[in-house]
């Protein structure tokens, strides 16, 4: 069947569909406010007119390309093209400021390729087995998974003062996520009567405000992003830095596993990978100042999510994340029902689709490596022209998610607040992490307590939950010990 | 304003938020008092405890960095000018529509930030708007803010 699938894939029309899909994905992912979900959803009606396989290949290409594309503006302009690229911006933008934006883009594309290839391989080899394991996760495990993501906040601090401020920032993010409809009762909370807040504070406008608008406001005092312009011309000659292999491998595994869990997204995968890499790195002190290891882990993590999220989508009909949900819609309109039949009766099409993910990864790798030096030149644009244009796209991106002017004001407010919070030592990364993980944490916590009839024992008496507690402790102990040691050294 | 004073004001604001958040859960329906209300109470309590701890640390280190100013930018006129311009731009979107308000915002912001060449200002503004029209409006059919005046 694999041979027949390869034959179906290596036809000019199919390859063209993968190429167009991947290229469009990179462009869409590179524009703040246009997400992979939106692009795949918009493609569904287009695929009506196409052969089912061609339509699927187009959508798969967009998914892979967009996941990588989000890292380009995140690195060059500190404006994540997709929410999954926030962790990339934390390391990528400082590298751009040092004139190493091209290298950061190279690391990003290689890591994205590695993560994408690994997860596609996992999807091809062990999809049904892993999907069954993911089904054993219930609300307590989802809550603990959110805690696992939040544990990263601790590693964002290096002394007790910073730790408390990082935790406060994370809590503010969790509190902002509470705004909207109560997931259990349907009651409206803290919406001030604004219908646009019924679904909660949309995190894309908040994210655009905190990372993009705040950066543009800060840049008003500079003539260009890069201080040493001569470094930009050296991009082609600079080899990949040493030591990025381990974080890439780690990100690929973490991203694939997180992707397999229904409802978990590439953003969480990127943050979890980034935080684990930060903890395990020999150059911890360089994190936040432009460490390629951080980009490698985050990008391998979010692209690792692509194949992972398709495991439950194709085998059980449970989408791994919102993009996979849109893709599932595309499958259903063509009469392709997820389940065993997809791997038997429609096996050629399904395997051709899975194999096309490998091709899509190769396409964006070539595209990224070839185009990196040209993309990096964006950082040479005079700020007088660049800032208004980025602000326009930030406003557009904030509006386009929900067609809401209120979202634009939220982005502006978050932008101004971000500058003040950052200058007073609060962590924006922790805040955004809280905002993203808040709904998963709240729903998991509330549902688990209902399941356990109000008893907290439910968080400790299941094997999966115990395993997750173990991982959380493993993540928390080393940074807390480091802070304790640092505190004692200062006293001494 | 000094950085230390700004920190104190933010922490005090958070502390008030923590109290209000905790108290607000009393109005939650009885059916969720043991689930989501509990979660929100936990958030309120945790925020209150951490803010108190940070305030204690603040008082402990009171002498340090007392004179450090909270410097938001090195170019205050451009910074606040752009901030105000962005608010006006956002407010004008629903009235003037996306294209007209952007056509006004882009050149003014460029002039404010120090661009001097009319040709590059005009070409960049027109190019960006044409790109948005082509990709967002025509190709992807993303709805853009419309005008209520015209």
Coordinates of C-alpha atoms in Angstrom, one line a residue:
Chain A
X1 CA 0.0 0.0 0.0
X2 CA 2.9 2.3 0.8
X3 CA 4.3 1.9 -2.7
X4 CA 0.9 2.7 -4.2
X5 CA 0.7 5.7 -1.9
X6 CA 4.1 6.9 -3.1
X7 CA 2.9 6.5 -6.7
X8 CA -0.1 8.6 -6.0
X9 CA 2.0 11.3 -4.3
X10 CA 4.7 11.5 -6.9
X11 CA 2.5 12.8 -9.6
X12 CA 3.0 16.4 -10.9
X13 CA -0.4 17.5 -9.6
X14 CA 0.1 16.1 -6.1
X15 CA 3.6 17.5 -5.8
X16 CA 2.4 20.9 -7.0
X17 CA -0.4 20.8 -4.4
X18 CA 2.1 20.1 -1.7
X19 CA 4.4 22.9 -3.0
X20 CA 1.6 25.5 -3.2
X21 CA 0.2 24.5 0.1
X22 CA 3.6 24.7 1.9
X23 CA 4.6 28.0 0.4
X24 CA 1.2 29.5 1.2
X25 CA 1.5 28.1 4.7
X26 CA 4.8 29.8 5.2
X27 CA 3.3 33.1 4.0
X28 CA 0.2 32.8 6.1
X29 CA 2.1 31.7 9.2
X30 CA 4.4 34.6 8.7
X31 CA 1.6 37.1 9.0
X32 CA 0.4 37.9 12.5
X33 CA -3.3 37.3 12.9
X34 CA -3.5 34.7 10.0
X35 CA -3.3 31.3 11.7
X36 CA -2.9 27.8 10.2
X37 CA -6.4 27.1 11.4
X38 CA -7.8 30.0 9.5
X39 CA -5.9 29.0 6.3
X40 CA -6.9 25.3 6.5
X41 CA -10.6 26.3 7.2
X42 CA -10.5 28.7 4.2
X43 CA -9.2 26.0 2.0
X44 CA -12.0 23.6 2.7
X45 CA -14.4 25.1 0.2
X46 CA -11.6 25.3 -2.4
X47 CA -10.9 21.6 -2.0
X48 CA -14.5 20.8 -3.1
X49 CA -13.5 21.4 -6.7
X50 CA -10.3 19.3 -6.3
X51 CA -9.7 15.6 -6.1
X52 CA -9.9 14.5 -2.4
X53 CA -6.2 13.6 -2.3
X54 CA -5.1 16.9 -3.9
X55 CA -7.2 18.8 -1.4
X56 CA -5.7 16.9 1.5
X57 CA -2.2 17.5 0.3
X58 CA -2.9 21.2 0.0
X59 CA -4.2 21.4 3.5
X60 CA -1.3 19.3 4.9
X61 CA 1.2 21.5 3.2
X62 CA -0.5 24.6 4.6
X63 CA -0.4 23.1 8.1
X64 CA 3.4 22.3 8.0
X65 CA 4.3 25.5 6.3
X66 CA 2.3 27.8 8.7
X67 CA 3.8 26.2 11.7
X68 CA 7.3 27.1 10.5
X69 CA 6.3 30.4 9.0
X70 CA 5.2 31.8 12.4
X71 CA 8.8 31.8 13.5
X72 CA 10.0 34.3 10.8
X73 CA 8.3 37.5 12.1
X74 CA 8.8 36.2 15.7
X75 CA 12.6 36.2 15.1
X76 CA 12.9 39.3 13.0
X77 CA 10.3 41.6 14.5
X78 CA 9.3 40.0 17.9
X79 CA 5.9 39.6 16.4
X80 CA 4.9 35.9 16.5
X81 CA 3.1 34.9 13.3
X82 CA 1.3 32.2 15.2
X83 CA 0.9 31.8 19.0
X84 CA 3.1 28.8 18.8
X85 CA 6.1 31.0 17.9
X86 CA 6.1 33.0 21.2
X87 CA 8.8 30.9 22.7
X88 CA 10.8 31.4 19.5
X89 CA 10.5 35.2 19.8
X90 CA 12.0 35.1 23.4
X91 CA 15.4 33.9 21.9
X92 CA 15.1 34.8 18.2
X93 CA 14.6 38.5 18.6
X94 CA 17.6 39.1 20.8
X95 CA 19.6 37.3 18.2
X96 CA 18.3 39.7 15.5
X97 CA 19.2 42.6 17.7
X98 CA 22.7 41.2 17.8
X99 CA 22.7 41.0 14.0
X100 CA 22.4 37.2 14.0
X101 CA 18.8 37.1 12.7
X102 CA 19.8 35.0 9.7
X103 CA 21.4 32.4 11.9
X104 CA 18.3 32.3 14.1
X105 CA 16.2 31.7 11.0
X106 CA 18.5 28.9 9.9
X107 CA 18.3 27.3 13.3
X108 CA 14.5 27.7 13.3
X109 CA 14.1 26.1 9.9
X110 CA 16.4 23.2 10.6
X111 CA 14.7 22.6 14.0
X112 CA 11.2 22.9 12.4
X113 CA 12.3 20.4 9.8
X114 CA 13.6 17.9 12.4
X115 CA 10.5 18.2 14.5
X116 CA 8.2 17.8 11.5
X117 CA 10.1 14.8 10.1
X118 CA 10.2 13.0 13.5
X119 CA 6.5 13.5 14.1
X120 CA 5.5 12.5 10.6
X121 CA 7.6 9.3 11.1
X122 CA 5.8 8.7 14.4
X123 CA 2.4 9.3 12.7
X124 CA 3.4 6.8 10.0
X125 CA 4.7 4.1 12.3
X126 CA 2.8 4.0 15.5
X127 CA -0.3 6.1 15.1
X128 CA -3.1 3.7 16.3
X129 CA -1.1 2.6 19.4
X130 CA -0.4 6.1 20.6
X131 CA -3.9 7.3 20.0
X132 CA -5.3 4.6 22.3
X133 CA -2.8 5.8 25.1
X134 CA -3.9 9.4 24.7
X135 CA -7.5 8.4 25.2
X136 CA -6.7 7.3 28.8
X137 CA -6.1 11.0 29.7
X138 CA -9.0 12.5 31.7
X139 CA -9.6 15.9 33.3
X140 CA -7.1 15.4 36.2
X141 CA -4.4 14.7 33.7
X142 CA -5.3 17.7 31.6
X143 CA -5.1 19.9 34.6
X144 CA -1.7 18.4 35.5
X145 CA -0.6 18.9 31.9
X146 CA -1.4 22.6 32.3
X147 CA 0.5 22.7 35.6
X148 CA 3.4 21.0 33.8
X149 CA 3.4 23.9 31.3
X150 CA 3.1 26.5 34.1
X151 CA 6.0 24.9 35.9
X152 CA 8.1 26.6 33.3
X153 CA 7.4 29.9 35.0
X154 CA 9.8 28.9 37.8
X155 CA 12.6 28.4 35.3
X156 CA 12.1 32.0 34.0
X157 CA 13.5 33.4 37.3
X158 CA 17.0 33.4 38.7
X159 CA 16.5 34.8 42.2
X160 CA 13.7 34.8 44.7
X161 CA 12.5 38.4 43.8
X162 CA 12.3 37.5 40.1
X163 CA 10.6 34.1 41.1
X164 CA 7.8 35.8 43.0
X165 CA 7.3 38.4 40.2
X166 CA 7.2 35.6 37.6
X167 CA 4.7 33.7 39.6
X168 CA 2.6 36.8 40.0
X169 CA 2.7 37.4 36.3
X170 CA 1.6 33.8 35.6
X171 CA -1.3 34.2 38.0
X172 CA -2.3 37.5 36.3
X173 CA -2.4 35.5 33.0
X174 CA -4.5 32.8 34.6
X175 CA -6.9 35.4 36.0
X176 CA -7.3 37.1 32.6
X177 CA -8.2 33.7 31.3
X178 CA -11.1 33.5 33.7
X179 CA -12.9 36.4 32.0
X180 CA -15.8 35.1 29.9
X181 CA -18.2 32.2 30.2
X182 CA -17.9 29.8 33.1
X183 CA -17.1 26.4 31.5
X184 CA -19.3 24.6 34.0
X185 CA -22.4 26.7 34.6
X186 CA -22.4 29.0 31.5
X187 CA -22.5 32.0 33.8
X188 CA -20.8 35.2 32.4
X189 CA -17.9 36.4 34.5
X190 CA -16.1 39.8 34.6
X191 CA -17.3 40.7 31.0
X192 CA -18.6 44.1 32.0
X193 CA -21.5 43.5 29.6
X194 CA -19.2 43.5 26.5
X195 CA -20.4 40.8 24.1
X196 CA -16.9 40.6 22.7
X197 CA -15.6 39.3 26.0
X198 CA -18.2 36.4 26.3
X199 CA -15.7 34.0 24.8
X200 CA -12.9 35.4 27.1
X201 CA -9.9 37.6 26.4
X202 CA -8.6 36.4 23.0
X203 CA -5.0 35.5 23.5
X204 CA -3.8 36.5 20.0
X205 CA -4.6 40.2 20.4
X206 CA -3.0 40.1 23.9
X207 CA 0.0 38.3 22.5
X208 CA 0.3 40.8 19.6
X209 CA 0.1 43.7 22.0
X210 CA 2.6 42.3 24.5
X211 CA 5.2 41.2 22.0
X212 CA 4.7 43.3 18.9
X213 CA 3.2 46.6 19.7
X214 CA 5.3 47.0 22.9
X215 CA 8.4 46.3 20.8
X216 CA 7.4 48.8 18.2
X217 CA 6.9 51.5 20.8
X218 CA 10.2 50.7 22.4
X219 CA 11.9 50.9 18.9
X220 CA 10.7 54.5 18.5
X221 CA 14.0 55.6 20.0
X222 CA 16.2 53.6 17.5
X223 CA 17.0 54.1 13.9
X224 CA 17.0 50.4 13.0
X225 CA 16.6 47.0 14.8
X226 CA 20.2 46.0 14.3
X227 CA 23.0 48.0 15.8
X228 CA 25.8 46.5 13.8
X229 CA 24.6 46.3 10.2
X230 CA 27.7 44.6 8.8
X231 CA 26.8 41.4 10.6
X232 CA 23.7 40.9 8.4
X233 CA 25.9 40.4 5.3
X234 CA 27.8 37.5 7.0
X235 CA 24.7 35.3 7.4
X236 CA 25.5 33.0 4.5
X237 CA 28.9 32.1 5.9
X238 CA 27.9 31.4 9.5
X239 CA 27.6 27.7 10.3
X240 CA 24.9 26.2 12.5
X241 CA 25.9 26.6 16.2
X242 CA 27.1 23.6 18.2
X243 CA 24.9 22.1 20.8
X244 CA 21.5 22.5 19.1
X245 CA 21.1 18.7 18.4
X246 CA 20.0 17.8 21.9
X247 CA 17.3 20.5 22.2
X248 CA 16.1 19.7 18.7
X249 CA 15.7 16.0 19.6
X250 CA 14.1 16.9 22.9
X251 CA 11.6 19.3 21.2
X252 CA 10.7 16.7 18.5
X253 CA 9.8 14.1 21.1
X254 CA 8.0 16.5 23.5
X255 CA 6.1 18.2 20.6
X256 CA 5.0 14.8 19.2
X257 CA 3.8 13.6 22.6
X258 CA 2.0 16.9 23.4
X259 CA 0.5 16.9 19.9
X260 CA -1.0 13.5 20.3
X261 CA -3.0 14.6 23.4
X262 CA -6.4 15.9 22.2
X263 CA -6.9 19.6 22.8
X264 CA -3.2 20.3 23.5
X265 CA -1.7 22.7 21.0
X266 CA 1.6 23.6 19.4
X267 CA 1.9 26.6 21.8
X268 CA 2.1 24.4 24.8
X269 CA 4.4 22.0 23.0
X270 CA 6.8 24.8 22.2
X271 CA 6.8 26.2 25.7
X272 CA 7.2 22.8 27.4
X273 CA 10.1 22.0 25.0
X274 CA 11.7 25.4 25.5
X275 CA 11.5 25.1 29.3
X276 CA 12.9 21.6 29.5
X277 CA 15.8 22.6 27.1
X278 CA 16.4 25.7 29.3
X279 CA 16.7 23.5 32.4
X280 CA 19.0 21.0 30.8
X281 CA 21.2 23.5 29.0
X282 CA 24.8 24.1 29.9
X283 CA 24.3 27.7 28.9
X284 CA 21.3 28.6 31.0
X285 CA 22.5 32.1 31.6
X286 CA 22.2 32.8 27.8
X287 CA 18.5 32.0 27.7
X288 CA 16.4 35.2 27.2
X289 CA 19.5 36.9 25.6
X290 CA 19.5 35.0 22.3
X291 CA 20.3 31.4 22.8
X292 CA 19.9 29.2 19.6
X293 CA 19.2 26.2 21.8
X294 CA 15.9 27.8 22.9
X295 CA 14.9 28.4 19.2
X296 CA 15.8 24.8 18.4
X297 CA 13.7 23.3 21.2
X298 CA 10.7 25.6 20.6
X299 CA 10.6 25.2 16.9
X300 CA 11.2 21.4 17.0
X301 CA 8.4 21.3 19.6
X302 CA 5.8 23.2 17.6
X303 CA 6.5 21.4 14.4
X304 CA 6.6 18.1 16.2
X305 CA 3.0 18.8 17.1
X306 CA 1.9 18.6 13.4
X307 CA 2.3 14.8 13.0
X308 CA 1.4 14.2 16.6
X309 CA -1.9 16.1 16.4
X310 CA -2.9 14.1 13.3
X311 CA -2.5 10.8 15.2
X312 CA -5.8 11.0 17.1
X313 CA -7.4 12.9 14.2
X314 CA -6.9 10.2 11.6
X315 CA -7.3 7.2 13.9
X316 CA -10.1 8.3 16.3
X317 CA -11.6 11.4 14.8
X318 CA -10.5 13.4 17.8
X319 CA -8.5 16.4 16.6
X320 CA -5.2 17.0 18.4
X321 CA -5.7 20.8 18.1
X322 CA -7.7 23.5 16.3
X323 CA -5.8 23.1 13.0
X324 CA -6.3 19.4 13.1
X325 CA -10.0 20.1 13.7
X326 CA -10.2 22.2 10.6
X327 CA -8.4 19.5 8.7
X328 CA -10.8 16.9 10.1
X329 CA -13.6 19.0 8.6
X330 CA -11.8 18.8 5.2
X331 CA -11.7 15.0 5.5
X332 CA -15.3 14.7 6.4
X333 CA -16.5 16.9 3.5
X334 CA -14.9 14.4 1.2
X335 CA -16.6 11.5 2.9
X336 CA -13.5 10.3 4.6
X337 CA -14.5 9.1 8.1
X338 CA -11.5 8.8 10.5
X339 CA -11.0 5.3 11.9
X340 CA -9.7 1.9 10.8
X341 CA -11.2 2.3 7.3
X342 CA -9.0 5.3 6.6
X343 CA -6.0 3.0 6.9
X344 CA -7.5 0.1 4.9
X345 CA -10.3 1.1 2.4
X346 CA -8.8 4.6 1.8
X347 CA -5.3 3.5 2.8
X348 CA -3.6 4.8 -0.4
X349 CA -4.9 8.3 0.1
X350 CA -4.2 8.3 3.9
X351 CA -0.6 7.1 3.5
X352 CA 0.0 9.4 0.5
X353 CA -1.2 12.3 2.8
X354 CA 1.1 11.2 5.6
X355 CA 4.0 10.8 3.2
X356 CA 3.3 14.3 1.8
X357 CA 4.1 15.7 5.2
X358 CA 7.8 14.6 4.7
X359 CA 7.8 16.3 1.3
X360 CA 6.3 19.5 2.8
X361 CA 9.0 19.5 5.4
X362 CA 11.7 19.2 2.7
X363 CA 10.1 22.1 0.8
X364 CA 10.0 24.5 3.7
X365 CA 13.6 23.5 4.7
X366 CA 14.8 24.5 1.2
X367 CA 12.7 27.6 1.1
X368 CA 13.8 28.6 4.6
X369 CA 17.5 28.0 4.0
X370 CA 17.5 29.8 0.7
X371 CA 15.4 32.7 1.8
X372 CA 16.8 33.3 5.3
X373 CA 19.4 35.9 4.2
X374 CA 16.7 37.8 2.4
X375 CA 14.2 37.6 5.2
X376 CA 16.9 38.8 7.6
X377 CA 17.3 42.0 5.6
X378 CA 13.9 43.1 7.0
X379 CA 15.8 44.1 10.2
X380 CA 17.7 46.7 8.2
X381 CA 14.6 48.6 7.2
X382 CA 14.6 52.1 8.8
X383 CA 12.3 52.1 11.9
X384 CA 10.5 55.2 10.6
X385 CA 9.0 53.0 7.8
X386 CA 9.0 49.6 9.6
X387 CA 7.2 50.6 12.8
X388 CA 4.0 52.0 11.2
X389 CA 3.8 49.0 8.8
X390 CA 4.2 46.5 11.7
X391 CA 1.7 48.4 13.8
X392 CA -0.8 48.2 10.9
X393 CA -0.4 44.5 10.6
X394 CA -0.6 44.1 14.4
X395 CA -3.9 46.0 14.4
X396 CA -5.1 44.0 11.4
X397 CA -4.0 40.7 13.1
X398 CA -5.8 41.6 16.4
X399 CA -9.0 42.5 14.5
X400 CA -9.0 39.6 12.1
X401 CA -9.3 36.9 14.7
X402 CA -12.8 37.8 15.9
X403 CA -13.6 40.8 13.7
X404 CA -13.6 42.8 16.9
X405 CA -12.5 46.4 17.4
X406 CA -12.4 45.7 21.1
X407 CA -9.6 43.2 20.4
X408 CA -7.6 46.0 18.8
X409 CA -7.9 48.1 22.0
X410 CA -7.0 45.0 24.0
X411 CA -3.8 44.7 21.9
X412 CA -2.9 48.4 22.5
X413 CA -3.6 48.2 26.2
X414 CA -1.5 45.0 26.5
X415 CA 1.3 46.7 24.5
X416 CA 1.5 49.7 26.9
X417 CA 1.0 47.5 30.0
X418 CA 3.8 45.1 28.7
X419 CA 6.3 47.9 28.6
X420 CA 5.6 49.0 32.2
X421 CA 5.5 45.4 33.5
X422 CA 8.8 44.6 31.8
X423 CA 10.5 47.7 33.1
X424 CA 9.4 46.8 36.7
X425 CA 10.7 43.3 36.5
X426 CA 7.5 41.3 35.8
X427 CA 7.7 38.4 33.3
X428 CA 5.7 38.7 30.0
X429 CA 6.5 35.1 29.1
X430 CA 4.9 33.9 32.4
X431 CA 1.9 36.1 31.9
X432 CA 1.2 34.8 28.4
X433 CA 1.8 31.2 29.5
X434 CA -0.9 31.7 32.2
X435 CA -3.3 33.2 29.7
X436 CA -2.8 30.3 27.2
X437 CA -3.0 27.5 29.8
X438 CA -5.7 29.1 31.9
X439 CA -8.8 27.6 30.1
X440 CA -7.2 24.1 30.1
X441 CA -6.2 24.4 33.8
X442 CA -9.7 25.7 34.9
X443 CA -11.7 23.2 32.9
X444 CA -9.5 20.3 33.9
X445 CA -9.5 21.3 37.6
X446 CA -13.3 21.9 37.7
X447 CA -14.2 18.7 35.8
X448 CA -11.8 16.6 37.9
X449 CA -13.3 17.9 41.1
X450 CA -16.8 17.0 39.9
X451 CA -15.5 13.5 38.9
X452 CA -13.9 13.1 42.3
X453 CA -17.0 14.3 44.1
X454 CA -15.0 17.3 45.5
X455 CA -12.1 15.2 46.6
X456 CA -8.6 16.3 45.6
X457 CA -7.4 12.6 45.7
X458 CA -8.4 12.3 42.1
X459 CA -5.3 14.3 41.2
X460 CA -3.1 11.7 42.9
X461 CA -4.7 8.2 42.5
X462 CA -4.3 7.5 38.8
X463 CA -1.1 6.1 37.2
X464 CA -1.0 8.8 34.5
X465 CA -1.5 11.5 37.1
X466 CA 1.3 10.2 39.3
X467 CA 3.6 10.0 36.3
X468 CA 2.8 13.7 35.5
X469 CA 3.4 14.7 39.1
X470 CA 6.8 13.0 38.8
X471 CA 7.7 15.1 35.7
X472 CA 6.4 18.3 37.3
X473 CA 8.6 17.7 40.4
X474 CA 11.6 16.9 38.2
X475 CA 11.0 20.2 36.4
X476 CA 10.5 22.2 39.6
X477 CA 13.3 20.9 41.9
X478 CA 16.4 22.0 40.0
X479 CA 15.4 25.7 39.5
X480 CA 14.2 26.1 43.0
X481 CA 17.4 24.5 44.3
X482 CA 19.4 26.9 42.0
X483 CA 17.5 29.9 43.4
X484 CA 18.1 28.7 47.0
X485 CA 21.8 28.3 46.3
X486 CA 22.0 31.7 44.6
X487 CA 20.3 33.2 47.7
X488 CA 22.8 31.6 50.1
X489 CA 25.7 32.7 47.9
X490 CA 24.5 36.3 48.0
X491 CA 24.1 36.1 51.8
X492 CA 27.6 34.6 52.2
Chain B
X1 CA 8.2 58.4 38.9
X2 CA 10.8 56.0 40.4
X3 CA 10.9 52.3 39.5
X4 CA 10.4 51.4 43.1
X5 CA 7.2 53.5 43.4
X6 CA 5.8 52.0 40.2
X7 CA 6.5 48.5 41.6
X8 CA 4.7 49.4 44.8
X9 CA 1.7 50.8 42.9
X10 CA 1.4 47.7 40.7
X11 CA 1.7 45.3 43.6
X12 CA -1.0 47.3 45.6
X13 CA -3.3 47.2 42.5
X14 CA -2.8 43.4 42.3
X15 CA -3.5 43.0 46.0
X16 CA -6.8 44.8 45.6
X17 CA -7.6 42.7 42.5
X18 CA -6.9 39.5 44.6
X19 CA -9.4 40.6 47.3
X20 CA -12.0 41.6 44.7
X21 CA -11.6 38.3 42.9
X22 CA -11.9 36.2 46.0
X23 CA -15.0 38.1 47.1
X24 CA -16.6 37.8 43.7
X25 CA -16.9 34.1 43.9
X26 CA -19.7 34.5 46.5
X27 CA -22.0 35.4 43.6
X28 CA -21.2 32.2 41.6
X29 CA -24.1 29.7 41.4
X30 CA -24.1 27.1 44.1
X31 CA -23.6 24.3 41.5
X32 CA -20.0 25.6 40.8
X33 CA -19.0 26.6 44.3
X34 CA -17.0 23.3 44.5
X35 CA -15.4 23.6 41.1
X36 CA -14.8 26.8 39.1
X37 CA -15.5 29.1 42.1
X38 CA -12.9 27.1 44.0
X39 CA -10.4 27.5 41.2
X40 CA -11.0 31.3 41.1
X41 CA -10.7 31.5 45.0
X42 CA -7.4 29.6 44.7
X43 CA -6.2 32.2 42.1
X44 CA -7.2 35.1 44.3
X45 CA -5.6 33.6 47.4
X46 CA -2.4 32.7 45.6
X47 CA -2.2 36.2 44.1
X48 CA -2.8 37.8 47.5
X49 CA -0.1 35.7 49.2
X50 CA 2.5 36.3 46.5
X51 CA 1.8 40.1 46.4
X52 CA 2.1 40.3 50.2
X53 CA 5.4 38.4 50.0
X54 CA 6.7 40.7 47.3
X55 CA 5.6 43.7 49.2
X56 CA 7.6 42.4 52.2
X57 CA 10.6 41.9 50.0
X58 CA 10.0 45.5 48.7
X59 CA 10.1 46.9 52.2
X60 CA 13.1 44.8 53.1
X61 CA 15.1 46.2 50.2
X62 CA 13.7 49.7 50.5
X63 CA 17.1 51.4 50.4
X64 CA 18.2 49.8 47.1
X65 CA 17.6 51.6 43.8
X66 CA 15.5 54.3 45.4
X67 CA 16.6 56.8 42.8
X68 CA 16.2 54.6 39.7
X69 CA 13.7 56.3 37.4
X70 CA 11.1 54.4 35.4
X71 CA 12.3 55.3 31.9
X72 CA 9.9 53.9 29.4
X73 CA 11.7 55.3 26.3
X74 CA 14.6 57.3 25.1
X75 CA 12.3 59.3 22.7
X76 CA 9.3 60.4 24.7
X77 CA 7.7 62.5 21.9
X78 CA 7.8 59.7 19.3
X79 CA 6.8 57.1 21.9
X80 CA 3.7 58.9 23.2
X81 CA 2.9 60.3 19.8
X82 CA 2.8 56.8 18.3
X83 CA 0.8 55.5 21.3
X84 CA -1.8 58.3 20.9
X85 CA -1.8 57.9 17.1
X86 CA -2.5 54.1 17.5
X87 CA -5.5 54.8 19.8
X88 CA -6.9 57.3 17.4
X89 CA -6.3 54.9 14.5
X90 CA -8.1 52.1 16.3
X91 CA -11.0 54.4 17.2
X92 CA -11.3 55.6 13.6
X93 CA -11.4 52.1 12.1
X94 CA -15.1 51.5 12.6
X95 CA -16.0 55.1 11.5
X96 CA -13.7 55.6 8.5
X97 CA -13.1 51.9 7.6
X98 CA -9.8 50.1 7.3
X99 CA -8.4 51.6 4.1
X100 CA -9.1 55.3 4.7
X101 CA -8.0 55.2 8.4
X102 CA -4.8 53.3 7.4
X103 CA -4.1 55.7 4.5
X104 CA -4.1 58.5 7.1
X105 CA -2.3 56.6 9.8
X106 CA 0.6 55.3 7.8
X107 CA 2.1 58.6 6.5
X108 CA 1.4 60.5 9.7
X109 CA 3.2 57.8 11.8
X110 CA 6.1 57.7 9.3
X111 CA 6.5 61.5 9.5
X112 CA 6.3 61.4 13.3
X113 CA 9.0 58.8 13.4
X114 CA 11.4 60.8 11.3
X115 CA 10.8 59.7 7.7
X116 CA 11.5 62.6 5.4
X117 CA 11.3 61.3 1.8
X118 CA 7.8 61.8 0.4
X119 CA 8.3 59.1 -2.3
X120 CA 9.3 56.3 0.1
X121 CA 6.4 57.3 2.5
X122 CA 3.9 57.3 -0.4
X123 CA 5.2 54.1 -2.0
X124 CA 5.4 52.2 1.3
X125 CA 1.9 53.3 2.3
X126 CA 0.3 52.5 -1.0
X127 CA 2.3 49.2 -1.4
X128 CA 1.2 48.0 2.1
X129 CA -2.5 48.9 1.5
X130 CA -2.4 47.2 -2.0
X131 CA -0.9 44.1 -0.4
X132 CA -3.6 44.0 2.3
X133 CA -6.3 44.4 -0.4
X134 CA -4.8 41.7 -2.6
X135 CA -4.0 39.0 0.1
X136 CA -6.4 39.7 3.0
X137 CA -9.4 41.1 1.2
X138 CA -9.4 39.3 -2.2
X139 CA -7.4 36.1 -1.8
X140 CA -8.2 35.1 1.8
X141 CA -11.5 37.1 2.1
X142 CA -10.6 38.2 5.6
X143 CA -13.3 40.7 6.7
X144 CA -11.7 44.1 7.3
X145 CA -13.3 46.9 9.4
X146 CA -15.9 48.7 7.3
X147 CA -16.9 52.3 7.4
X148 CA -20.1 53.5 9.2
X149 CA -19.9 56.9 7.5
X150 CA -19.8 55.9 3.8

